[in-house]
Amino acid sequence: MSEQHPESVGRTWRDVVATARRSAADGLVVGASGNVSARVGDLVLVTPSGVPYDRLGPHHAVGVDREGRQVLGDLVPTSELPLHLAVYRSTDAAAVVHTHAVHATAVSTLVTEVPLVHYAAAMLGGPVRTAAYARYGTPELAEAMLGALEGRTGCLLANHGTVTYGDTLDQAYERTAQLEWLCRLWLTASSVPGRTPALLDAAQLDEVTEALKGYGQPG
C-alpha cells in the first residue's frame, strides 16, 4: 500500500480495522459512528467516513499526511479527521480512538469533569474533563478537545462521546474502555436515592498515580 513502509502500513491498517470492530462489538459505537486512527511515521491511517467496520478489508486503507492531505486509498477519511490530526500534532500519540460510548456520553451532558469516584482516573492522567460542545468535524471541536486533554490521555466531548490516545492502539482502546467504565460506575452510584457517592481527593489520586508507575510485569 505504501511504497515506503508496505509491511508496517498493512499491519497497522489491520490493527486499525480490528480496533474499530472491537469498539462496535463492545457497544462503544453503533454502525459507522466513532473512528480509529494510528500513525506510521508521518502517515496517519484512519477509518473512512460512513463505512460499516465489518465491510473494511486490506484494500480499503485510508491514509493522510500530517496536514490532512490524502496520500493513500480512495475512500473519504472520517469527518473527524481534524480531531485526530490535532492529537498527533500536539502529543506523541501513536493511536487515537474516538467513540460514542453510552455512559461516557451521558456523563458528558452532566458534568465538566468526571467525579473522582474511582482511581481509574489516574490511568488517564487525572480527573477527566469534558470539552465544550462544538459540531463534529470542526476545528472548533478539535480546539476544545485539546484544552480538555491537557495533561490527560483522554477526555469527554460534550453531548458527543470520548477521545483517548496512546502509544499503541491497544493502549488507546484500553483507556477508552476504562473511561466508559468509570462513567458507568459514577452514574450507577449517583443514581441511588438519598445517597451521594464518596469521592477520592487529589492526594489519594496522586498516591495511585505514583503506584501505577510500577504496575504490571517488568521489562
mmCIF file of C-alpha atoms in Angstrom:
data_model
loop_
_atom_site.group_PDB
_atom_site.id
_atom_site.type_symbol
_atom_site.label_atom_id
_atom_site.label_comp_id
_atom_site.label_asym_id
_atom_site.label_seq_id
_atom_site.Cartn_x
_atom_site.Cartn_y
_atom_site.Cartn_z
ATOM 1 C CA MET A 1 0.000 0.000 0.000
ATOM 2 C CA SER A 2 2.719 2.464 0.886
ATOM 3 C CA GLU A 3 5.874 2.260 -1.209
ATOM 4 C CA GLN A 4 7.938 3.307 1.775
ATOM 5 C CA HIS A 5 6.513 1.074 4.512
ATOM 6 C CA PRO A 6 4.321 -1.587 2.863
ATOM 7 C CA GLU A 7 4.543 -4.173 5.643
ATOM 8 C CA SER A 8 4.135 -1.814 8.589
ATOM 9 C CA VAL A 9 1.316 0.074 6.866
ATOM 10 C CA GLY A 10 -0.535 -3.137 6.084
ATOM 11 C CA ARG A 11 -0.090 -4.464 9.611
ATOM 12 C CA THR A 12 -1.174 -1.196 11.198
ATOM 13 C CA TRP A 13 -4.235 -0.938 8.964
ATOM 14 C CA ARG A 14 -5.318 -4.407 10.043
ATOM 15 C CA ASP A 15 -4.940 -3.290 13.657
ATOM 16 C CA VAL A 16 -6.979 -0.127 12.987
ATOM 17 C CA VAL A 17 -9.813 -2.190 11.490
ATOM 18 C CA ALA A 18 -9.649 -4.738 14.315
ATOM 19 C CA THR A 19 -9.840 -1.960 16.925
ATOM 20 C CA ALA A 20 -12.780 -0.326 15.155
ATOM 21 C CA ARG A 21 -14.612 -3.656 15.030
ATOM 22 C CA ARG A 22 -13.825 -4.228 18.694
ATOM 23 C CA SER A 23 -15.399 -0.879 19.598
ATOM 24 C CA ALA A 24 -18.585 -1.954 17.818
ATOM 25 C CA ALA A 25 -18.577 -5.422 19.385
ATOM 26 C CA ASP A 26 -18.136 -3.878 22.851
ATOM 27 C CA GLY A 27 -21.037 -1.492 22.295
ATOM 28 C CA LEU A 28 -18.940 1.675 22.300
ATOM 29 C CA VAL A 29 -20.215 2.702 18.860
ATOM 30 C CA VAL A 30 -23.237 1.971 16.692
ATOM 31 C CA GLY A 31 -23.000 1.414 12.943
ATOM 32 C CA ALA A 32 -20.210 3.506 11.449
ATOM 33 C CA SER A 33 -20.078 6.026 14.299
ATOM 34 C CA GLY A 34 -16.814 6.738 16.065
ATOM 35 C CA ASN A 35 -13.433 6.387 14.393
ATOM 36 C CA VAL A 36 -9.943 4.995 14.910
ATOM 37 C CA SER A 37 -6.521 6.050 13.673
ATOM 38 C CA ALA A 38 -2.880 5.067 14.041
ATOM 39 C CA ARG A 39 0.366 6.696 12.973
ATOM 40 C CA VAL A 40 3.097 5.045 10.896
ATOM 41 C CA GLY A 41 5.918 7.537 10.621
ATOM 42 C CA ASP A 42 4.388 10.633 9.011
ATOM 43 C CA LEU A 43 1.410 8.669 7.696
ATOM 44 C CA VAL A 44 -1.857 8.613 9.642
ATOM 45 C CA LEU A 45 -4.112 5.655 8.874
ATOM 46 C CA VAL A 46 -7.741 6.420 9.682
ATOM 47 C CA THR A 47 -11.106 4.738 9.277
ATOM 48 C CA PRO A 48 -13.162 6.054 6.348
ATOM 49 C CA SER A 49 -16.378 8.026 6.583
ATOM 50 C CA GLY A 50 -19.688 6.196 6.790
ATOM 51 C CA VAL A 51 -18.447 2.657 6.090
ATOM 52 C CA PRO A 52 -19.512 -0.129 8.477
ATOM 53 C CA TYR A 53 -16.423 -1.676 10.013
ATOM 54 C CA ASP A 54 -17.336 -5.224 9.024
ATOM 55 C CA ARG A 55 -17.025 -4.218 5.359
ATOM 56 C CA LEU A 56 -13.470 -2.917 5.614
ATOM 57 C CA GLY A 57 -10.652 -5.002 4.201
ATOM 58 C CA PRO A 58 -6.947 -4.678 3.315
ATOM 59 C CA HIS A 59 -7.686 -2.720 0.137
ATOM 60 C CA HIS A 60 -9.792 -0.085 1.914
ATOM 61 C CA ALA A 61 -6.906 1.551 3.756
ATOM 62 C CA VAL A 62 -7.117 5.324 4.068
ATOM 63 C CA GLY A 63 -4.068 7.413 4.892
ATOM 64 C CA VAL A 64 -3.283 11.111 5.190
ATOM 65 C CA ASP A 65 -0.194 13.156 5.949
ATOM 66 C CA ARG A 66 0.139 15.412 8.982
ATOM 67 C CA GLU A 67 -1.575 18.235 7.084
ATOM 68 C CA GLY A 68 -4.578 16.079 6.256
ATOM 69 C CA ARG A 69 -3.768 15.559 2.579
ATOM 70 C CA GLN A 70 -4.918 12.119 1.475
ATOM 71 C CA VAL A 71 -1.984 10.061 0.230
ATOM 72 C CA LEU A 72 -3.424 6.559 0.436
ATOM 73 C CA GLY A 73 -6.717 4.998 -0.638
ATOM 74 C CA ASP A 74 -9.846 6.073 -2.496
ATOM 75 C CA LEU A 75 -12.362 6.214 0.358
ATOM 76 C CA VAL A 76 -13.049 9.560 2.047
ATOM 77 C CA PRO A 77 -11.448 9.817 5.516
ATOM 78 C CA THR A 78 -13.628 10.141 8.593
ATOM 79 C CA SER A 79 -15.246 13.532 9.113
ATOM 80 C CA GLU A 80 -13.451 13.666 12.466
ATOM 81 C CA LEU A 81 -10.050 13.829 10.775
ATOM 82 C CA PRO A 82 -9.334 17.307 12.277
ATOM 83 C CA LEU A 83 -9.775 15.821 15.750
ATOM 84 C CA HIS A 84 -7.298 13.006 15.104
ATOM 85 C CA LEU A 85 -4.715 15.263 13.472
ATOM 86 C CA ALA A 86 -4.937 17.729 16.358
ATOM 87 C CA VAL A 87 -3.970 14.960 18.778
ATOM 88 C CA TYR A 88 -0.999 13.886 16.659
ATOM 89 C CA ARG A 89 0.240 17.456 16.248
ATOM 90 C CA SER A 90 0.017 18.188 19.965
ATOM 91 C CA THR A 91 1.188 14.917 21.552
ATOM 92 C CA ASP A 92 3.463 11.959 20.884
ATOM 93 C CA ALA A 93 0.431 9.709 20.356
ATOM 94 C CA ALA A 94 0.709 6.735 18.040
ATOM 95 C CA ALA A 95 -3.011 5.896 18.105
ATOM 96 C CA VAL A 96 -6.343 7.642 18.716
ATOM 97 C CA VAL A 97 -9.761 6.129 19.490
ATOM 98 C CA HIS A 98 -12.991 8.134 19.330
ATOM 99 C CA THR A 99 -16.290 6.551 20.418
ATOM 100 C CA HIS A 100 -19.884 7.406 21.221
ATOM 101 C CA ALA A 101 -19.890 5.219 24.347
ATOM 102 C CA VAL A 102 -23.304 5.482 26.004
ATOM 103 C CA HIS A 103 -22.372 6.038 29.657
ATOM 104 C CA ALA A 104 -19.493 8.381 28.906
ATOM 105 C CA THR A 105 -21.633 10.406 26.530
ATOM 106 C CA ALA A 106 -24.383 10.588 29.142
ATOM 107 C CA VAL A 107 -21.882 11.898 31.701
ATOM 108 C CA SER A 108 -20.657 14.483 29.170
ATOM 109 C CA THR A 109 -24.109 16.079 29.341
ATOM 110 C CA LEU A 110 -23.984 16.347 33.140
ATOM 111 C CA VAL A 111 -20.542 17.484 34.301
ATOM 112 C CA THR A 112 -17.498 19.438 33.183
ATOM 113 C CA GLU A 113 -15.230 16.900 34.894
ATOM 114 C CA VAL A 114 -15.866 13.254 35.715
ATOM 115 C CA PRO A 115 -16.166 12.952 39.520
ATOM 116 C CA LEU A 116 -13.326 11.027 41.176
ATOM 117 C CA VAL A 117 -15.392 8.015 42.142
ATOM 118 C CA HIS A 118 -12.541 5.588 41.373
ATOM 119 C CA TYR A 119 -8.783 5.625 40.972
ATOM 120 C CA ALA A 120 -9.132 4.530 37.328
ATOM 121 C CA ALA A 121 -8.955 8.250 36.567
ATOM 122 C CA ALA A 122 -5.210 8.011 37.249
ATOM 123 C CA MET A 123 -4.875 5.772 34.186
ATOM 124 C CA LEU A 124 -5.964 8.761 32.105
ATOM 125 C CA GLY A 125 -3.641 11.262 33.761
ATOM 126 C CA GLY A 126 -6.074 12.625 36.339
ATOM 127 C CA PRO A 127 -9.641 13.902 36.547
ATOM 128 C CA VAL A 128 -11.179 13.547 33.088
ATOM 129 C CA ARG A 129 -12.502 16.808 31.677
ATOM 130 C CA THR A 130 -15.398 17.459 29.308
ATOM 131 C CA ALA A 131 -14.606 19.523 26.220
ATOM 132 C CA ALA A 132 -17.162 22.209 25.393
ATOM 133 C CA TYR A 133 -19.639 21.286 22.687
ATOM 134 C CA ALA A 134 -18.852 22.047 19.060
ATOM 135 C CA ARG A 135 -20.185 20.433 15.906
ATOM 136 C CA TYR A 136 -18.483 17.236 14.803
ATOM 137 C CA GLY A 137 -15.712 17.533 12.259
ATOM 138 C CA THR A 138 -14.919 21.182 13.014
ATOM 139 C CA PRO A 139 -11.694 22.911 14.030
ATOM 140 C CA GLU A 140 -13.641 24.293 16.997
ATOM 141 C CA LEU A 141 -14.248 20.774 18.298
ATOM 142 C CA ALA A 142 -10.577 19.877 17.875
ATOM 143 C CA GLU A 143 -9.542 23.024 19.759
ATOM 144 C CA ALA A 144 -11.963 22.351 22.621
ATOM 145 C CA MET A 145 -10.732 18.751 22.802
ATOM 146 C CA LEU A 146 -7.081 19.815 23.081
ATOM 147 C CA GLY A 147 -7.928 22.039 26.029
ATOM 148 C CA ALA A 148 -9.654 19.160 27.800
ATOM 149 C CA LEU A 149 -6.763 16.804 27.012
ATOM 150 C CA GLU A 150 -4.064 18.996 28.536
ATOM 151 C CA GLY A 151 -2.124 16.733 30.890
ATOM 152 C CA ARG A 152 -4.517 13.867 30.135
ATOM 153 C CA THR A 153 -4.692 10.929 27.730
ATOM 154 C CA GLY A 154 -8.476 11.029 27.416
ATOM 155 C CA CYS A 155 -11.459 13.355 27.634
ATOM 156 C CA LEU A 156 -15.182 13.573 27.077
ATOM 157 C CA LEU A 157 -16.722 15.600 24.271
ATOM 158 C CA ALA A 158 -19.889 17.312 25.468
ATOM 159 C CA ASN A 159 -23.057 15.716 24.050
ATOM 160 C CA HIS A 160 -20.882 13.634 21.746
ATOM 161 C CA GLY A 161 -18.529 10.965 23.093
ATOM 162 C CA THR A 162 -14.946 10.175 24.070
ATOM 163 C CA VAL A 163 -11.407 10.615 22.805
ATOM 164 C CA THR A 164 -8.379 8.726 24.081
ATOM 165 C CA TYR A 165 -4.868 8.247 22.754
ATOM 166 C CA GLY A 166 -1.866 6.085 23.489
ATOM 167 C CA ASP A 167 1.452 4.636 22.402
ATOM 168 C CA THR A 168 -0.413 1.745 20.771
ATOM 169 C CA LEU A 169 -3.929 1.003 19.605
ATOM 170 C CA ASP A 170 -4.351 -1.445 22.470
ATOM 171 C CA GLN A 171 -3.402 1.228 24.994
ATOM 172 C CA ALA A 172 -5.686 3.845 23.442
ATOM 173 C CA TYR A 173 -8.549 1.370 23.406
ATOM 174 C CA GLU A 174 -7.944 0.270 26.995
ATOM 175 C CA ARG A 175 -8.132 3.904 28.070
ATOM 176 C CA THR A 176 -11.450 4.265 26.245
ATOM 177 C CA ALA A 177 -12.808 1.170 27.982
ATOM 178 C CA GLN A 178 -11.623 2.439 31.371
ATOM 179 C CA LEU A 179 -13.236 5.835 30.761
ATOM 180 C CA GLU A 180 -16.566 4.265 29.803
ATOM 181 C CA TRP A 181 -16.419 2.020 32.899
ATOM 182 C CA LEU A 182 -15.590 4.979 35.131
ATOM 183 C CA CYS A 183 -18.560 6.936 33.794
ATOM 184 C CA ARG A 184 -20.868 3.957 34.167
ATOM 185 C CA LEU A 185 -19.706 3.499 37.752
ATOM 186 C CA TRP A 186 -20.408 7.126 38.651
ATOM 187 C CA LEU A 187 -23.839 7.073 37.016
ATOM 188 C CA THR A 188 -24.702 3.894 38.900
ATOM 189 C CA ALA A 189 -23.538 5.188 42.276
ATOM 190 C CA SER A 190 -25.121 8.618 41.861
ATOM 191 C CA SER A 191 -28.476 7.112 40.925
ATOM 192 C CA VAL A 192 -29.076 5.689 44.430
ATOM 193 C CA PRO A 193 -31.829 7.822 46.012
ATOM 194 C CA GLY A 194 -30.751 9.845 49.013
ATOM 195 C CA ARG A 195 -27.070 8.943 48.698
ATOM 196 C CA THR A 196 -24.089 10.807 47.279
ATOM 197 C CA PRO A 197 -21.017 8.862 46.106
ATOM 198 C CA ALA A 198 -17.860 9.287 48.182
ATOM 199 C CA LEU A 199 -15.087 10.720 46.040
ATOM 200 C CA LEU A 200 -11.310 10.467 46.157
ATOM 201 C CA ASP A 201 -9.299 13.595 46.817
ATOM 202 C CA ALA A 202 -6.282 14.873 44.906
ATOM 203 C CA ALA A 203 -3.769 13.364 47.349
ATOM 204 C CA GLN A 204 -5.340 9.929 47.065
ATOM 205 C CA LEU A 205 -5.260 10.142 43.284
ATOM 206 C CA ASP A 206 -1.610 11.237 43.350
ATOM 207 C CA GLU A 207 -0.791 8.203 45.501
ATOM 208 C CA VAL A 208 -2.380 5.898 42.926
ATOM 209 C CA THR A 209 -0.599 7.669 40.075
ATOM 210 C CA GLU A 210 2.735 7.002 41.768
ATOM 211 C CA ALA A 211 1.840 3.367 42.476
ATOM 212 C CA LEU A 212 0.850 2.784 38.855
ATOM 213 C CA LYS A 213 4.399 3.594 37.707
ATOM 214 C CA GLY A 214 5.430 0.163 38.965
ATOM 215 C CA TYR A 215 2.290 -1.681 37.919
ATOM 216 C CA GLY A 216 2.391 -4.735 35.673
ATOM 217 C CA GLN A 217 5.173 -7.054 34.585
ATOM 218 C CA PRO A 218 8.785 -5.812 34.494
ATOM 219 C CA GLY A 219 10.512 -5.307 31.208
#
